[in-house]
CSV table of C-alpha atoms in Angstrom, one decimal:
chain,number,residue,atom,x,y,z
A,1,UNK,CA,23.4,-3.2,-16.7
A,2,UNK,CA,19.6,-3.0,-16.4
A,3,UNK,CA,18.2,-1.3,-12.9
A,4,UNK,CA,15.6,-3.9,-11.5
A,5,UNK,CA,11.6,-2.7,-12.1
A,6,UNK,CA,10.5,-2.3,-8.6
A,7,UNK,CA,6.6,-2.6,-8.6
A,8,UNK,CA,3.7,-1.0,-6.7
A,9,UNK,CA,1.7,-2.6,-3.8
A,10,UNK,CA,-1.3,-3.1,-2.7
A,11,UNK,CA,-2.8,-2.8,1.1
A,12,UNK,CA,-5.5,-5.6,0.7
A,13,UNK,CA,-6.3,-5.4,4.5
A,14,UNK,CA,-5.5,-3.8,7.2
A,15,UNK,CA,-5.5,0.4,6.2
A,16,UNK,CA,-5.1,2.6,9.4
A,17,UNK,CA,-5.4,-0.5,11.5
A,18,UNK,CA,-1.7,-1.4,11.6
A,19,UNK,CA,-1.1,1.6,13.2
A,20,UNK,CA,-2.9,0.4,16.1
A,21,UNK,CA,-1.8,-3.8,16.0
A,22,UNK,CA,-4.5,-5.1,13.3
A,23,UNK,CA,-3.1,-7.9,10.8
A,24,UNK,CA,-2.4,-6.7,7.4
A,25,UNK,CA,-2.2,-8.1,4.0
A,26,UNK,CA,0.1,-6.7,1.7
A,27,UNK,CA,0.9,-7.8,-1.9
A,28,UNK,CA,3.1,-6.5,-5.0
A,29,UNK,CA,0.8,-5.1,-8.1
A,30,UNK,CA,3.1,-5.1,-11.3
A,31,UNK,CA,0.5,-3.3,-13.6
A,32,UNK,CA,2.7,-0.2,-12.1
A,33,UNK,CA,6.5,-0.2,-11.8
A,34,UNK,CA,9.5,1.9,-11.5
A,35,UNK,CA,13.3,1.7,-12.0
A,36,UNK,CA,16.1,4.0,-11.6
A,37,UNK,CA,17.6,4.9,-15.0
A,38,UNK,CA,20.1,7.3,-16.2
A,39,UNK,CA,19.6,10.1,-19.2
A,40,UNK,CA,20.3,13.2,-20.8
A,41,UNK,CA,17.4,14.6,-18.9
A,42,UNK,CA,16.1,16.4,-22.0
A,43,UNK,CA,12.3,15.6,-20.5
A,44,UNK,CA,10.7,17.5,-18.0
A,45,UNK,CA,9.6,14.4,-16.7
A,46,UNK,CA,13.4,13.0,-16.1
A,47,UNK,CA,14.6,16.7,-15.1
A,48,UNK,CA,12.1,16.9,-12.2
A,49,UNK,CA,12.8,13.4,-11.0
A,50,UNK,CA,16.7,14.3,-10.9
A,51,UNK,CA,15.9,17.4,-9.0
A,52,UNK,CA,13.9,16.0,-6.4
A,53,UNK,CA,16.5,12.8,-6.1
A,54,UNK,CA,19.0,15.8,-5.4
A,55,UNK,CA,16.5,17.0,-2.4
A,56,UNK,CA,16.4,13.0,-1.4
A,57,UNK,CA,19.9,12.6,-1.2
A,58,UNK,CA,20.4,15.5,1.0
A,59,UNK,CA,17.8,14.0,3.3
A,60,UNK,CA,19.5,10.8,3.4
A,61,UNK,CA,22.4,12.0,4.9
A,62,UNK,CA,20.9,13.1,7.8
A,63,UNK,CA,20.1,9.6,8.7
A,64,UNK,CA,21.8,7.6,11.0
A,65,UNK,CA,21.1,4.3,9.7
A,66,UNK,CA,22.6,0.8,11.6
A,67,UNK,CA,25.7,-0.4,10.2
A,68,UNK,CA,23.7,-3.4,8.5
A,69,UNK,CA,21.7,-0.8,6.3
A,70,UNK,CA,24.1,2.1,5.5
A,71,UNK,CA,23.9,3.5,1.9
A,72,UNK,CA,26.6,4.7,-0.6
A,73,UNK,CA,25.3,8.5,-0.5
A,74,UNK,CA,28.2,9.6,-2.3
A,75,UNK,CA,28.0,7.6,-5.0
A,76,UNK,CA,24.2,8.3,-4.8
A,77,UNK,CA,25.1,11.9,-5.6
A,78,UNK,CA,27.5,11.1,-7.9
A,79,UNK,CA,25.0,9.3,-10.2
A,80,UNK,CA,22.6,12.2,-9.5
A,81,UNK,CA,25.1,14.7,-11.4
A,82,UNK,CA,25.4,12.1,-13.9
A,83,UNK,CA,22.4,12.3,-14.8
A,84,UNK,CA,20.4,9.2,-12.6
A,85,UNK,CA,16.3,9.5,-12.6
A,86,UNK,CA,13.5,7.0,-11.4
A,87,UNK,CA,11.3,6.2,-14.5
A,88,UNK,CA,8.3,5.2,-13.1
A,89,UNK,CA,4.3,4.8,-14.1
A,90,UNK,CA,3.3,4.3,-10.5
A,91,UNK,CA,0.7,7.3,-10.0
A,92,UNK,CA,1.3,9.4,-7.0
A,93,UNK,CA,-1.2,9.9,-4.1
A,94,UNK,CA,-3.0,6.6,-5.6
A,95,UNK,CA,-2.5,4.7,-2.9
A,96,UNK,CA,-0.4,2.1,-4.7
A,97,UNK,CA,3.3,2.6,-3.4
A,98,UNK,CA,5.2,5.4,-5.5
A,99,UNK,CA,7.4,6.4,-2.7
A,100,UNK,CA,8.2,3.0,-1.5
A,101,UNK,CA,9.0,1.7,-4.8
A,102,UNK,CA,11.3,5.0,-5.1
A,103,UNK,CA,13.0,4.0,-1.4
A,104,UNK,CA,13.1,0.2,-2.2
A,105,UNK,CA,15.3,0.9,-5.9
A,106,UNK,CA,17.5,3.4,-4.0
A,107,UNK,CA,18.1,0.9,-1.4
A,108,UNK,CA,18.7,-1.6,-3.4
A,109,UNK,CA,21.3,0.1,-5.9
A,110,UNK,CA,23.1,1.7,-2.8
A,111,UNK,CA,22.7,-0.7,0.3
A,112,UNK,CA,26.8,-1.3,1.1
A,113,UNK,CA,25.6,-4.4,2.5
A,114,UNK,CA,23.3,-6.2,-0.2
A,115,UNK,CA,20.7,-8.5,0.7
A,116,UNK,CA,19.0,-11.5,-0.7
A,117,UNK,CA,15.0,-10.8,-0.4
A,118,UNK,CA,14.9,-14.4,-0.6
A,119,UNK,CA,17.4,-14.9,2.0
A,120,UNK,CA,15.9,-12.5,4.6
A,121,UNK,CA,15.6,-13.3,7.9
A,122,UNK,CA,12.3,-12.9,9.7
A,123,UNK,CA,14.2,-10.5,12.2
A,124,UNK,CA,15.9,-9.0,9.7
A,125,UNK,CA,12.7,-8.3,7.7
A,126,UNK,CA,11.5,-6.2,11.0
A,127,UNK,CA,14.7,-4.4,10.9
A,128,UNK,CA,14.6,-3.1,7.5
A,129,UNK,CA,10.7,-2.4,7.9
A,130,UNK,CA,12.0,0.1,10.2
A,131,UNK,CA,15.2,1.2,7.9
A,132,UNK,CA,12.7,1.8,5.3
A,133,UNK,CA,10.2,3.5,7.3
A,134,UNK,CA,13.0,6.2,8.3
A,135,UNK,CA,13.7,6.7,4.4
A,136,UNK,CA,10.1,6.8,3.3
A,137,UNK,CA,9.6,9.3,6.4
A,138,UNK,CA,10.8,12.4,3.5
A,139,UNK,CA,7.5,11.9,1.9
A,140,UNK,CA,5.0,11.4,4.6
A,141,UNK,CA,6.2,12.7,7.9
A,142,UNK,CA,5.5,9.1,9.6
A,143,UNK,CA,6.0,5.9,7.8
A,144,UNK,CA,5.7,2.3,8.9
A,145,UNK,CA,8.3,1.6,5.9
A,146,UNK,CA,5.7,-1.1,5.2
A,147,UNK,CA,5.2,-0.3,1.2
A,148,UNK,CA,9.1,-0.2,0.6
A,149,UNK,CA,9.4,-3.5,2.2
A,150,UNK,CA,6.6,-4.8,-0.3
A,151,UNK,CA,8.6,-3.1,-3.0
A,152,UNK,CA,11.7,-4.7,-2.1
A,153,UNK,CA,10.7,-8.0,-1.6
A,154,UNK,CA,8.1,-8.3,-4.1
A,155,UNK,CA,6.2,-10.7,-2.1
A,156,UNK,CA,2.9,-10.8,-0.5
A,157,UNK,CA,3.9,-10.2,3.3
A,158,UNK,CA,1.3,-10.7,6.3
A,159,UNK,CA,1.8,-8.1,8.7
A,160,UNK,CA,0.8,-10.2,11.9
A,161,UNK,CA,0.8,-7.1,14.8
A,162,UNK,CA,3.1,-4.3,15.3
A,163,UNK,CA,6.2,-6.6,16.1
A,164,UNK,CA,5.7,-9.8,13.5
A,165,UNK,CA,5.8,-9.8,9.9
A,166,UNK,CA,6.2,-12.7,7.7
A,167,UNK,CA,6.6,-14.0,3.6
A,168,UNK,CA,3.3,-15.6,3.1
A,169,UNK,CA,1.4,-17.2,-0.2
A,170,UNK,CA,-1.9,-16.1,-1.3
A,171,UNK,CA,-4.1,-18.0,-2.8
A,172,UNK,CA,-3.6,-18.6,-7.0
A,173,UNK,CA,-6.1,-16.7,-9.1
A,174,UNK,CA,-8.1,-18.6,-11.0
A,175,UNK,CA,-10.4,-17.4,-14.1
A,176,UNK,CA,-14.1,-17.5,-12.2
A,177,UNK,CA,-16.7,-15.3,-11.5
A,178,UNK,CA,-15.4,-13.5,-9.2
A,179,UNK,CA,-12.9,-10.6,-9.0
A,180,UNK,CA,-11.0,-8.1,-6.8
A,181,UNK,CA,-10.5,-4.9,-8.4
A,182,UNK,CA,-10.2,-1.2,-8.1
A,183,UNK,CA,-11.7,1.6,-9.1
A,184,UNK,CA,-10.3,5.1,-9.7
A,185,UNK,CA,-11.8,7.6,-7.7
A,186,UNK,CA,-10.7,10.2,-9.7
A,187,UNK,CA,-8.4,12.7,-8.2
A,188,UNK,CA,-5.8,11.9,-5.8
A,189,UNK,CA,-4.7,11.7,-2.4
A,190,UNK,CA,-2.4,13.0,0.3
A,191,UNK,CA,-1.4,10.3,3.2
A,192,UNK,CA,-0.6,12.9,5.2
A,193,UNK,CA,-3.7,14.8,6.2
A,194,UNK,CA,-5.8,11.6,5.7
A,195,UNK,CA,-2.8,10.4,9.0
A,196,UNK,CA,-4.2,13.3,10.5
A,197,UNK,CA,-8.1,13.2,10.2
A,198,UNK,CA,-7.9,9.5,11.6
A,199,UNK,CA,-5.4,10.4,14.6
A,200,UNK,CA,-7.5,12.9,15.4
A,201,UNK,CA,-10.9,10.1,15.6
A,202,UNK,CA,-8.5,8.4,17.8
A,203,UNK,CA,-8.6,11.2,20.6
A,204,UNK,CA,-12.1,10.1,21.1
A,205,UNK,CA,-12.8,6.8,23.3
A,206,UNK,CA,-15.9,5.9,21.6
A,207,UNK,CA,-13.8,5.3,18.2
A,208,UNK,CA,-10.8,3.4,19.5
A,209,UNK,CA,-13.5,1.0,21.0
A,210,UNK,CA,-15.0,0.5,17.8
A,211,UNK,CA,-11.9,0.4,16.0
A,212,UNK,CA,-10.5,-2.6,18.5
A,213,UNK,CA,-13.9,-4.3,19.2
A,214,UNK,CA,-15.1,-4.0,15.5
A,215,UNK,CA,-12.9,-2.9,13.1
A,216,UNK,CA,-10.0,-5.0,13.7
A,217,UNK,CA,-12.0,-8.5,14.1
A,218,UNK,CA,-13.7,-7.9,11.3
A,219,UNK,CA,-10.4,-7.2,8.9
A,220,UNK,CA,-8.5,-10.2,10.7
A,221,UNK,CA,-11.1,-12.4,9.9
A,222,UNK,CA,-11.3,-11.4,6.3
A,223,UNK,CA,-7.5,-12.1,6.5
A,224,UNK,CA,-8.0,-15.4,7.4
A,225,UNK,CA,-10.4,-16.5,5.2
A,226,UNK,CA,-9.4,-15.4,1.8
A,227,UNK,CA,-5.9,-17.1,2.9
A,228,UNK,CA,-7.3,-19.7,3.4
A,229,UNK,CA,-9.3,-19.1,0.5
A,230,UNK,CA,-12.9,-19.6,2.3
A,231,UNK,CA,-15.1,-17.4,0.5
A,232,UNK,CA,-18.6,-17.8,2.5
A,233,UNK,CA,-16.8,-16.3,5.8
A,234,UNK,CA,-14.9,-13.9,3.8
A,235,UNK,CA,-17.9,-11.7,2.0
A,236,UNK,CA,-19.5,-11.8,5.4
A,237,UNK,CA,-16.6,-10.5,7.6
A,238,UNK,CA,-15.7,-8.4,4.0
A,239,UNK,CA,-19.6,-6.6,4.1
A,240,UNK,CA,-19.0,-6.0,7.8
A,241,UNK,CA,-15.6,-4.0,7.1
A,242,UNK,CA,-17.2,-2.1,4.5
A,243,UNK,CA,-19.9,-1.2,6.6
A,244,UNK,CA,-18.2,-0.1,9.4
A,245,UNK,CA,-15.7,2.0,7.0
A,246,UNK,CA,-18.8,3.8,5.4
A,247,UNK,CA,-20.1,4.5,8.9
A,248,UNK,CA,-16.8,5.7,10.7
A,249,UNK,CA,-14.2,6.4,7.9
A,250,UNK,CA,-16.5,8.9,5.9
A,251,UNK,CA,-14.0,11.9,5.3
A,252,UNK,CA,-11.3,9.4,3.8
A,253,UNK,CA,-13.9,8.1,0.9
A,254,UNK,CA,-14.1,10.8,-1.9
A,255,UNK,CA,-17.4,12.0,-2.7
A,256,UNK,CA,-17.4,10.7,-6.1
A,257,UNK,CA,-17.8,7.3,-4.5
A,258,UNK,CA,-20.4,7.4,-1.3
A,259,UNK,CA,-23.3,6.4,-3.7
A,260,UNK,CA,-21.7,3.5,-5.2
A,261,UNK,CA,-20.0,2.0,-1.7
A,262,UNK,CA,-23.7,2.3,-0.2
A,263,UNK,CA,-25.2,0.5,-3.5
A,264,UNK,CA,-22.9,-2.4,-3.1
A,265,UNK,CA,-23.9,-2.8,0.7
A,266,UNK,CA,-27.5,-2.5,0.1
A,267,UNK,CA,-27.3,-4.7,-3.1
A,268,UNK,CA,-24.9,-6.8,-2.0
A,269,UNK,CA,-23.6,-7.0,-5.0
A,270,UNK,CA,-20.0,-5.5,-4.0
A,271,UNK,CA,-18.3,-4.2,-1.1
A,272,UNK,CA,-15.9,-1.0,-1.3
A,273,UNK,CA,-13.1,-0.9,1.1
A,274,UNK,CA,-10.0,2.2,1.5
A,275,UNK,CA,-6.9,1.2,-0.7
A,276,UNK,CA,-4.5,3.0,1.6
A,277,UNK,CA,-5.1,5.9,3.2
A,278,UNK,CA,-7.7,7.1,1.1
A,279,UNK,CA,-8.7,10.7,0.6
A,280,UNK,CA,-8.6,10.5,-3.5
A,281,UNK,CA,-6.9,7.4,-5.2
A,282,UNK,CA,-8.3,4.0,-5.6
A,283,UNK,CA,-11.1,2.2,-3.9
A,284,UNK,CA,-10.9,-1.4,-3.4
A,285,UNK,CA,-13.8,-3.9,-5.0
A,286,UNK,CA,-14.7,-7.2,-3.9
A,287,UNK,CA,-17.5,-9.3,-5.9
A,288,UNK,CA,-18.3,-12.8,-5.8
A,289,UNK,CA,-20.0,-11.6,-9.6
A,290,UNK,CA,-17.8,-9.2,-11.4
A,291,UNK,CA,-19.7,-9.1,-14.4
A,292,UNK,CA,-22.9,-7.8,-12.7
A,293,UNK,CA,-20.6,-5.6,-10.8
A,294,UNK,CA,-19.2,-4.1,-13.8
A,295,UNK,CA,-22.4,-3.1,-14.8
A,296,UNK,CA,-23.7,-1.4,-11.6
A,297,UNK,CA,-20.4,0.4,-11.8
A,298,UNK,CA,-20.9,1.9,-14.9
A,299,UNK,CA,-18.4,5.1,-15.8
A,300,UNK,CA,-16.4,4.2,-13.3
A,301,UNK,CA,-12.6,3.5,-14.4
A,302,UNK,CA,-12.0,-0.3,-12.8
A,303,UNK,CA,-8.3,-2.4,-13.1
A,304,UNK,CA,-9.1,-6.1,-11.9
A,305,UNK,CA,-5.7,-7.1,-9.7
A,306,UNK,CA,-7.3,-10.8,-8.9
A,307,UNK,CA,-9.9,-13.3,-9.7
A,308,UNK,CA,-11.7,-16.4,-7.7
């Protein structure tokens, strides 16, 4: 039997703010995907991933997880030595959800108690957010368990404050002028020390203001609107949030991109936002005119996720 292809996600809205009760906006990407598969492990590449699924496993026994969630560690292992590997093209430290596409299979294949993502409660989503969250925690410390959850469900999810999540529907694409896209920055990322730099800003009282006066209306409003699919309101609110991320999030955007995130706020042209934690990875684009962003963005890599 095929493993499902579990795909990467996106943080559309809503970076670093969740951890302090902004909205977010989350959706599945399937240009990247990942399932668990079994082999010879003549590669390097599947010999690695088998190693460090060994490592995993270990972790995962020192869980205590709720009776709802509880894995099948043995038989976890036991595929392990047969061979078992996650064959993925999800890049890591991209921003885009390689570790919670990782935790999402594994839960998946080894939840005792399976679950219909369709079927989910809206309590039971919260609870798994936080199952996932203490899976994911091997590869950054701290997780929210928030890109597993994406992972899992494979459903845009609106993250409404610290307590509420929720199944929502975004807007169909549509072949117009406009585009969301990314653009590779280059080299990539670590969460953890971007986690870090950002707790640390939040020692000072002058940042938490802005982050709660400022920061947060701005990104809830831009969640609003391009629900509800508004787009005047939404580039307004959108150049605001990319202003105030140039100003106060400056050592998460690589160097390689500080020119071109001030050119689309002084041209107006396009607006640059953090795709994750930042640090390395991929930048977000919005443009109401993606053909005269293209060019402005010359010999820059660029993947278009959307189109309006």
């Amino acid at each position: 039997m095929t493993n499902p292809l579990f795909y990467a996600k996106i943080i559309l809205f809503g970076e670093y703010g969740m951890i302090e009760d902004s909205q977010g906006l989350v959706v599945p990407y399937s240009f990247y995907k990942g399932a668990l598969k079994f082999s010879d492990l003549s590669s390097e590449f599947e010999l690695k991933s088998n190693k460090h699924l060994q490592k995993y496993s270990d972790f995962l026994t020192t869980l205590d997880l709720s009776d709802d969630f509880k894995l099948d560690i043995e038989s976890f292992k036991s595929d392990i030595e047969s061979g078992l590997f996650f064959d993925s093209n999800i890049p890591q430290g991209y921003g885009v959800g390689s570790s919670g596409a990782l935790v999402a299979a594994i839960f998946e294949k080894y939840a005792l108690n399976k679950l219909d993502p369709e079927q989910i409660s809206k309590d039971n989503l919260k609870k798994l957010k936080t199952v996932f969250g203490e899976m994911e925690s091997y590869f950054h410390g701290k997780s929210s368990g928030m890109d597993p959850l994406i992972c899992y469900m494979n459903l845009p999810i609106l993250i409404e404050n610290r307590e509420n999540l929720d199944r929502v529907s975004i807007p169909e694409g549509e072949a117009g002028k406009g585009a969301i896209f990314l653009i590779d920055s280059g080299i990539t990322g670590e969460t953890g020390p971007m986690i870090q730099i950002f707790f640390e800003k939040m020692k000072t009282e002058g940042f938490r203001k802005t982050l709660k006066e400022e920061f947060i209306r701005y990104n809830n409003a831009c969640i609003e609107s391009f629900l509800k699919k508004d787009m005047n309101p939404f580039f307004r609110n959108l150049k605001k949030l990319s202003h105030w991320a140039y100003e106060h999030f400056r050592p998460m955007i690589p160097e390689s991109i500080f020119n071109i995130w001030k050119k689309g706020l002084d041209s107006n042209a396009y607006y640059l936002k953090l795709c994750g934690s930042g640090g390395g990875g991929y930048i977000l684009g919005f443009t109401k005119d993606y053909a005269k962003a293209e060019k402005m963005l010359e010999g820059f890599q660029k993947e278009v996720i959307y189109r309006f």
